[in-house]
Short mmCIF file of C-alpha atoms and ligand atoms in Angstrom, two decimals:
data_model
loop_
_atom_site.label_atom_id
_atom_site.label_comp_id
_atom_site.label_asym_id
_atom_site.label_seq_id
_atom_site.Cartn_x
_atom_site.Cartn_y
_atom_site.Cartn_z
CA UNK E 1 0.09 0.47 0.13
CA UNK E 2 2.98 2.47 0.41
CA UNK E 3 4.32 0.95 -2.01
CA UNK E 4 1.60 2.35 -4.31
CA UNK E 5 1.46 5.57 -2.50
CA UNK E 6 5.72 5.92 -3.22
CA UNK E 7 5.33 6.08 -7.07
CA UNK E 8 2.51 6.77 -8.02
CA UNK E 9 3.49 9.59 -9.28
CA UNK E 10 5.86 7.24 -11.42
CA UNK E 11 2.87 5.14 -12.12
CA UNK E 12 0.42 7.73 -13.01
CA UNK E 13 2.79 9.41 -15.31
CA UNK E 14 4.16 5.82 -17.37
CA UNK E 15 0.75 4.95 -17.61
CA UNK E 16 -1.59 7.21 -18.71
CA UNK E 17 1.85 7.51 -21.01
CA UNK E 18 1.08 5.11 -22.04
CA UNK E 19 -2.77 4.86 -22.41
CA UNK E 20 -1.90 7.68 -24.65
CA UNK E 21 0.31 6.13 -26.42
CA UNK E 22 -2.38 3.06 -27.35
CA UNK E 23 -5.66 5.29 -27.35
CA UNK E 24 -7.75 4.92 -31.06
CA UNK E 25 -5.15 1.23 -31.81
CA UNK E 26 -5.79 -2.19 -31.36
CA UNK E 27 -2.14 -3.12 -32.36
CA UNK E 28 1.29 -2.48 -31.97
CA UNK E 29 2.07 -0.44 -34.67
CA UNK E 30 5.27 1.39 -34.93
CA UNK E 31 3.58 3.93 -34.10
CA UNK E 32 2.72 2.61 -31.33
CA UNK E 33 6.60 1.21 -30.91
CA UNK E 34 8.06 4.81 -31.45
CA UNK E 35 6.10 6.86 -28.28
CA UNK E 36 6.47 3.33 -26.65
CA UNK E 37 10.57 3.63 -26.63
CA UNK E 38 10.01 7.86 -26.14
CA UNK E 39 7.89 6.59 -22.44
CA UNK E 40 10.67 4.55 -21.89
CA UNK E 41 13.11 7.01 -21.98
CA UNK E 42 11.58 10.08 -20.59
CA UNK E 43 10.89 7.32 -17.74
CA UNK E 44 14.18 7.54 -17.13
CA UNK E 45 14.72 3.77 -17.82
CA UNK E 46 18.00 4.37 -20.24
CA UNK E 47 18.05 4.20 -23.95
CA UNK E 48 20.27 0.53 -23.96
CA UNK E 49 17.54 -0.54 -21.68
CA UNK E 50 15.21 0.45 -24.07
CA UNK E 51 15.60 -0.99 -26.44
CA UNK E 52 16.45 -4.57 -25.88
CA UNK E 53 12.50 -3.54 -24.59
CA UNK E 54 11.90 -2.12 -27.99
CA UNK E 55 13.40 -5.46 -29.90
CA UNK E 56 11.88 -7.98 -27.08
CA UNK E 57 8.05 -6.22 -28.14
CA UNK E 58 9.27 -6.67 -32.11
CA UNK E 59 9.93 -9.86 -32.18
CA UNK E 60 6.57 -10.52 -29.87
CA UNK E 61 4.59 -8.58 -33.17
CA UNK E 62 6.42 -10.73 -35.34
CA UNK E 63 6.17 -13.23 -34.55
CA UNK E 64 2.74 -13.49 -33.29
CA UNK E 65 1.54 -11.77 -36.47
CA UNK E 66 -1.08 -9.34 -34.35
CA UNK E 67 -1.04 -8.13 -31.65
CA UNK E 68 -2.97 -6.44 -29.78
CA UNK E 69 -2.62 -2.40 -27.55
CA UNK E 70 -4.71 -4.34 -24.73
CA UNK E 71 -2.04 -7.34 -24.45
CA UNK E 72 1.12 -4.89 -24.66
CA UNK E 73 0.74 -3.70 -21.12
CA UNK E 74 0.89 -7.72 -19.90
CA UNK E 75 4.05 -8.16 -22.27
CA UNK E 76 6.04 -4.82 -21.14
CA UNK E 77 4.88 -6.78 -17.46
CA UNK E 78 6.65 -9.68 -18.23
CA UNK E 79 9.76 -7.98 -20.23
CA UNK E 80 10.09 -4.95 -17.40
CA UNK E 81 9.42 -7.73 -14.88
CA UNK E 82 12.34 -9.46 -16.68
CA UNK E 83 15.41 -7.79 -16.82
CA UNK E 84 14.94 -6.44 -13.25
CA UNK E 85 16.98 -9.08 -11.51
CA UNK E 86 16.00 -11.92 -8.46
CA UNK E 87 17.16 -11.30 -4.63
CA UNK E 88 16.95 -13.94 -2.66
CA UNK E 89 15.88 -12.47 0.17
CA UNK E 90 12.76 -15.04 -0.20
CA UNK E 91 10.52 -12.97 1.57
CA UNK E 92 10.28 -9.12 -0.16
CA UNK E 93 8.81 -7.61 3.22
CA UNK E 94 11.90 -8.86 5.50
CA UNK E 95 14.56 -7.09 5.91
CA UNK E 96 16.73 -10.04 6.10
CA UNK E 97 20.35 -10.42 8.70
CA UNK E 98 22.64 -12.96 7.45
CA UNK E 99 25.05 -14.95 9.90
CA UNK E 100 27.98 -15.30 9.87
CA UNK E 101 30.26 -17.68 12.16
CA UNK E 102 32.61 -15.22 11.57
CA UNK E 103 30.69 -11.99 13.57
CA UNK E 104 27.89 -9.41 12.65
CA UNK E 105 27.05 -8.74 9.27
CA UNK E 106 28.63 -6.06 8.04
CA UNK E 107 26.88 -3.58 5.63
CA UNK E 108 29.11 -0.80 3.95
CA UNK E 109 27.01 2.18 2.21
CA UNK E 110 28.82 3.97 -0.44
CA UNK E 111 27.59 6.61 -2.56
CA UNK E 112 27.69 10.97 -3.49
CA UNK E 113 26.45 13.06 -0.46
CA UNK E 114 23.19 14.46 -0.94
CA UNK E 115 21.48 10.43 -2.76
CA UNK E 116 20.13 9.90 0.96
CA UNK E 117 22.77 7.31 2.23
CA UNK E 118 22.59 8.71 5.42
CA UNK E 119 19.07 8.51 5.74
CA UNK E 120 18.72 4.76 4.50
CA UNK E 121 21.41 4.40 7.28
CA UNK E 122 19.09 5.83 9.75
CA UNK E 123 15.92 3.69 7.73
CA UNK E 124 17.97 0.96 7.83
CA UNK E 125 19.49 0.87 11.96
CA UNK E 126 15.89 1.18 12.50
CA UNK E 127 14.17 -1.42 10.02
CA UNK E 128 17.27 -3.74 12.10
CA UNK E 129 16.92 -2.69 15.48
CA UNK E 130 12.58 -3.18 15.49
CA UNK E 131 13.35 -7.29 14.99
CA UNK E 132 15.33 -6.61 17.93
CA UNK E 133 19.16 -6.71 16.37
CA UNK E 134 22.05 -5.50 18.20
CA UNK E 135 23.09 -2.71 15.28
CA UNK E 136 26.60 -0.54 15.16
CA UNK E 137 27.22 2.45 13.07
CA UNK E 138 30.28 3.50 12.08
CA UNK E 139 30.80 7.51 10.63
CA UNK E 140 33.20 6.45 7.78
CA UNK E 141 32.29 9.34 5.90
CA UNK E 142 35.21 11.60 7.35
CA UNK E 143 35.18 14.11 4.66
CA UNK E 144 32.76 16.22 5.60
CA UNK E 145 31.23 16.82 9.62
CA UNK E 146 27.47 17.15 8.74
CA UNK E 147 28.14 13.90 7.27
CA UNK E 148 29.11 12.63 10.71
CA UNK E 149 26.96 14.79 12.87
CA UNK E 150 23.92 13.78 10.28
CA UNK E 151 24.17 10.34 11.59
CA UNK E 152 24.64 10.48 14.99
CA UNK E 153 21.07 12.34 14.51
CA UNK E 154 19.90 9.06 13.16
CA UNK E 155 22.07 6.88 15.93
CA UNK E 156 20.50 9.75 18.50
CA UNK E 157 16.87 8.86 17.31
CA UNK E 158 17.50 5.29 16.42
CA UNK E 159 18.96 4.60 19.54
CA UNK E 160 21.33 3.13 18.42
CA UNK E 161 25.65 3.40 18.98
CA UNK E 162 27.90 4.60 16.90
CA UNK E 163 31.51 5.30 16.48
CA UNK E 164 33.81 7.32 15.10
CA UNK E 165 36.44 10.19 14.77
CA UNK E 166 36.30 13.77 13.97
CA UNK E 167 36.13 14.99 11.06
CA UNK E 168 39.58 14.85 8.00
CA UNK E 169 40.65 11.17 10.24
CA UNK E 170 41.21 7.81 8.63
CA UNK E 171 37.73 6.28 6.91
CA UNK E 172 39.62 2.95 7.00
CA UNK E 173 40.42 3.62 10.84
CA UNK E 174 36.55 4.09 12.00
CA UNK E 175 35.84 0.87 10.48
CA UNK E 176 38.42 -0.85 12.76
CA UNK E 177 37.15 0.12 15.12
CA UNK E 178 33.67 0.15 13.90
CA UNK E 179 33.67 -3.76 13.86
CA UNK E 180 35.77 -3.85 16.80
CA UNK E 181 34.03 -1.84 19.13
CA UNK E 182 30.63 -4.32 17.65
CA UNK E 183 32.52 -7.55 17.71
CA UNK E 184 32.93 -6.37 21.16
CA UNK E 185 29.14 -5.25 21.98
CA UNK E 186 28.05 -8.62 20.77
CA UNK E 187 26.33 -6.52 17.48
CA UNK E 188 24.17 -8.41 15.36
CA UNK E 189 24.54 -6.88 11.89
CA UNK E 190 27.15 -3.21 11.22
CA UNK E 191 26.77 -0.27 9.33
CA UNK E 192 29.92 1.25 8.11
CA UNK E 193 28.45 4.76 6.02
CA UNK E 194 31.85 5.70 3.99
CA UNK E 195 33.08 7.30 0.70
CA UNK E 196 30.29 10.66 0.30
CA UNK E 197 32.56 12.31 -2.89
CA UNK E 198 33.35 10.67 -6.13
CA UNK E 199 37.17 13.12 -6.98
CA UNK E 200 39.12 10.85 -8.58
CA UNK E 201 38.08 7.48 -9.99
CA UNK E 202 41.74 6.51 -8.40
CA UNK E 203 40.91 7.82 -5.32
CA UNK E 204 37.31 6.72 -4.93
CA UNK E 205 39.38 2.53 -4.96
CA UNK E 206 41.85 3.41 -3.36
CA UNK E 207 40.24 4.46 -0.54
CA UNK E 208 37.29 2.06 -0.63
CA UNK E 209 39.73 -1.19 -0.76
CA UNK E 210 41.34 0.29 1.56
CA UNK E 211 38.71 0.36 4.25
CA UNK E 212 38.49 -2.85 3.37
CA UNK E 213 41.25 -4.42 3.85
CA UNK E 214 41.15 -2.35 7.01
CA UNK E 215 38.18 -3.98 7.85
CA UNK E 216 39.17 -7.75 7.47
CA UNK E 217 41.68 -7.39 9.78
CA UNK E 218 39.07 -7.44 12.33
CA UNK E 219 35.64 -9.99 10.60
CA UNK E 220 37.89 -11.89 7.42
CA UNK E 221 34.55 -11.83 5.12
CA UNK E 222 33.28 -7.98 5.99
CA UNK E 223 31.95 -7.02 3.98
CA UNK E 224 29.38 -9.01 3.36
CA UNK E 225 26.71 -6.51 1.31
CA UNK E 226 28.12 -2.95 -0.43
CA UNK E 227 25.82 -1.75 -0.50
CA UNK E 228 25.47 1.59 -3.01
CA UNK E 229 22.97 4.54 -2.53
CA UNK E 230 21.35 6.18 -5.77
CA UNK E 231 19.02 9.04 -6.43
CA UNK E 232 16.43 7.20 -7.80
CA UNK E 233 15.28 11.41 -9.05
CA UNK E 234 18.37 11.98 -11.23
CA UNK E 235 17.92 9.60 -13.37
CA UNK E 236 21.10 9.67 -15.20
CA UNK E 237 23.21 10.81 -12.97
CA UNK E 238 22.25 8.10 -10.91
CA UNK E 239 23.48 5.53 -13.51
CA UNK E 240 27.00 7.87 -13.53
CA UNK E 241 27.26 6.97 -10.48
CA UNK E 242 26.72 3.38 -10.61
CA UNK E 243 28.72 3.16 -13.10
CA UNK E 244 32.13 4.35 -11.03
CA UNK E 245 31.30 3.08 -7.85
CA UNK E 246 30.38 -0.70 -10.05
CA UNK E 247 34.23 0.45 -11.40
CA UNK E 248 35.29 1.30 -7.85
CA UNK E 249 34.74 -1.45 -5.77
CA UNK E 250 31.83 -4.70 -5.61
CA UNK E 251 29.00 -3.85 -5.65
CA UNK E 252 27.06 -6.88 -4.06
CA UNK E 253 23.80 -4.15 -4.45
CA UNK E 254 21.41 -0.96 -4.47
CA UNK E 255 18.91 1.26 -2.44
CA UNK E 256 16.72 3.25 -4.93
CA UNK E 257 15.87 6.69 -2.73
CA UNK E 258 13.68 9.78 -3.52
CA UNK E 259 10.98 7.34 -5.56
CA UNK E 260 7.52 9.25 -3.68
CA UNK E 261 9.16 12.58 -5.98
CA UNK E 262 9.38 11.36 -8.82
CA UNK E 263 8.17 10.60 -12.04
CA UNK E 264 10.86 8.64 -12.77
CA UNK E 265 10.38 5.64 -11.05
CA UNK E 266 12.16 3.97 -14.55
CA UNK E 267 15.58 4.39 -13.54
CA UNK E 268 15.15 1.49 -11.29
CA UNK E 269 14.83 -1.25 -14.59
CA UNK E 270 18.01 0.50 -16.40
CA UNK E 271 20.46 0.55 -14.25
CA UNK E 272 18.90 -2.70 -12.49
CA UNK E 273 19.32 -4.44 -16.17
CA UNK E 274 22.76 -2.53 -16.87
CA UNK E 275 24.92 -3.69 -14.21
CA UNK E 276 23.05 -6.64 -12.42
CA UNK E 277 23.05 -5.85 -9.75
CA UNK E 278 20.00 -6.38 -7.22
CA UNK E 279 18.18 -3.53 -5.91
CA UNK E 280 17.66 -4.43 -1.97
CA UNK E 281 16.14 -1.26 -1.00
CA UNK E 282 14.12 1.70 -2.35
CA UNK E 283 13.92 4.87 -0.72
CA UNK E 284 9.95 6.26 -0.57
CA UNK E 285 9.62 9.14 1.56
CA UNK E 286 11.90 10.62 5.20
CA UNK E 287 10.23 9.14 7.48
CA UNK E 288 12.00 6.26 9.47
CA UNK E 289 9.78 3.65 7.66
CA UNK E 290 9.75 5.02 4.00
CA UNK E 291 12.62 2.76 3.84
CA UNK E 292 11.27 -1.23 1.37
CA UNK E 293 13.33 -4.01 0.67
CA UNK E 294 12.04 -4.31 -3.44
CA UNK E 295 10.16 -6.56 -5.05
CA UNK E 296 9.85 -6.88 -8.36
CA UNK E 297 5.98 -8.17 -8.95
CA UNK E 298 4.96 -5.52 -6.87
CA UNK E 299 7.17 -3.14 -8.79
CA UNK E 300 6.33 -3.59 -12.08
CA UNK E 301 2.57 -3.38 -10.63
CA UNK E 302 2.31 -0.32 -9.28
CA UNK E 303 3.94 -0.09 -12.77
CA UNK E 304 0.83 -0.81 -14.42
CA UNK E 305 -1.78 -0.95 -13.19
P1 GDP U 1 23.06 12.16 1.96
O1 GDP U 1 24.30 12.97 1.65
O2 GDP U 1 24.11 10.77 0.86
O3 GDP U 1 23.46 11.81 2.98
O4 GDP U 1 22.11 12.23 1.91
P2 GDP U 1 21.21 12.23 3.11
O5 GDP U 1 20.18 11.26 3.88
O6 GDP U 1 20.77 13.59 4.17
O7 GDP U 1 19.86 12.95 2.80
C1 GDP U 1 19.13 14.29 1.88
C2 GDP U 1 18.00 14.36 1.66
O8 GDP U 1 17.08 13.06 0.75
C3 GDP U 1 17.04 15.10 3.31
O9 GDP U 1 16.15 16.17 2.89
C4 GDP U 1 16.32 13.60 3.49
O10 GDP U 1 15.99 14.04 4.00
C5 GDP U 1 16.24 13.31 1.71
N1 GDP U 1 15.75 12.18 1.54
C6 GDP U 1 16.44 10.41 1.43
N2 GDP U 1 15.55 9.67 1.54
C7 GDP U 1 14.53 10.10 0.62
C8 GDP U 1 13.58 9.04 0.44
O11 GDP U 1 13.75 9.11 -0.03
N3 GDP U 1 12.50 10.49 0.26
C9 GDP U 1 12.72 11.44 -0.62
N4 GDP U 1 11.29 11.98 -0.53
N5 GDP U 1 13.86 12.14 0.64
C10 GDP U 1 14.53 11.29 0.86
#
């Protein structure tokens, strides 16, 4: 229900445009496909993924000779669901924290400033804490004092301990301290905030590599998840950030934020298709409860309902 509410703007726009594109047409022809292409691109699905979808629909039209516009919704849903990668969390409403013999589950969170990284960490901490899990936060985005302060605000709000040092301190050192503290406190999950700036690619790579290496001195298989946070309302910028971060480190999952405030939820489809990294969470508001586990079927439904 919240997902529907959250994605209302994307849904309305996409669905309305789609209806307009097929109005007065009984079958899918070239002009319907042209319109569809434009709708997908303007919904931020991205050109590459859009062309892939159009190609597939063209192939089906060619094969079935006649495809009615009434069927277009169904076909599109199938094609889009097929592009969204599967995620392994069987239950879409669960914020599942895996168990490890080495200690707490460690999530390293990456992403540029302003995308909603801190908010997402706070929301996650809240979800985990409400399951009765012990959560520890680490403020390893040490470049800006505001980043540390913001994380502290969320730590206070959620009642979760935070490990931090002064602004400008070594991110790897903060990560190290956080993991040690998490181990000592018998934490179930540790969430580390990291690199909030895209300086140059080599620096970013070096910084993230170092943070990881130092973490592994404390917990050998950490981090278990490298979560990249992207702002879903920024379209092509989100693509560009995904490109840079995946080049700099092994990103294992995505959180796409601000899907409540955008008519462009299509970015989820393009990014998921092109980077083959599962979207694990979506942000649908500024509140503490406005984070959801991504469910591709719900997501596709919300586009077409
Ligand atoms: P950071 O710099 O990446 O850590 O970004 P913040 O977490 O400070 O978030 C930047 C702004 O985006 C804040 O005003 C947040 O309230 C807002 N924000 C974060 N996630 C969402 C979301 O899912 N929806 C909306 N509408 N706003 C969000």
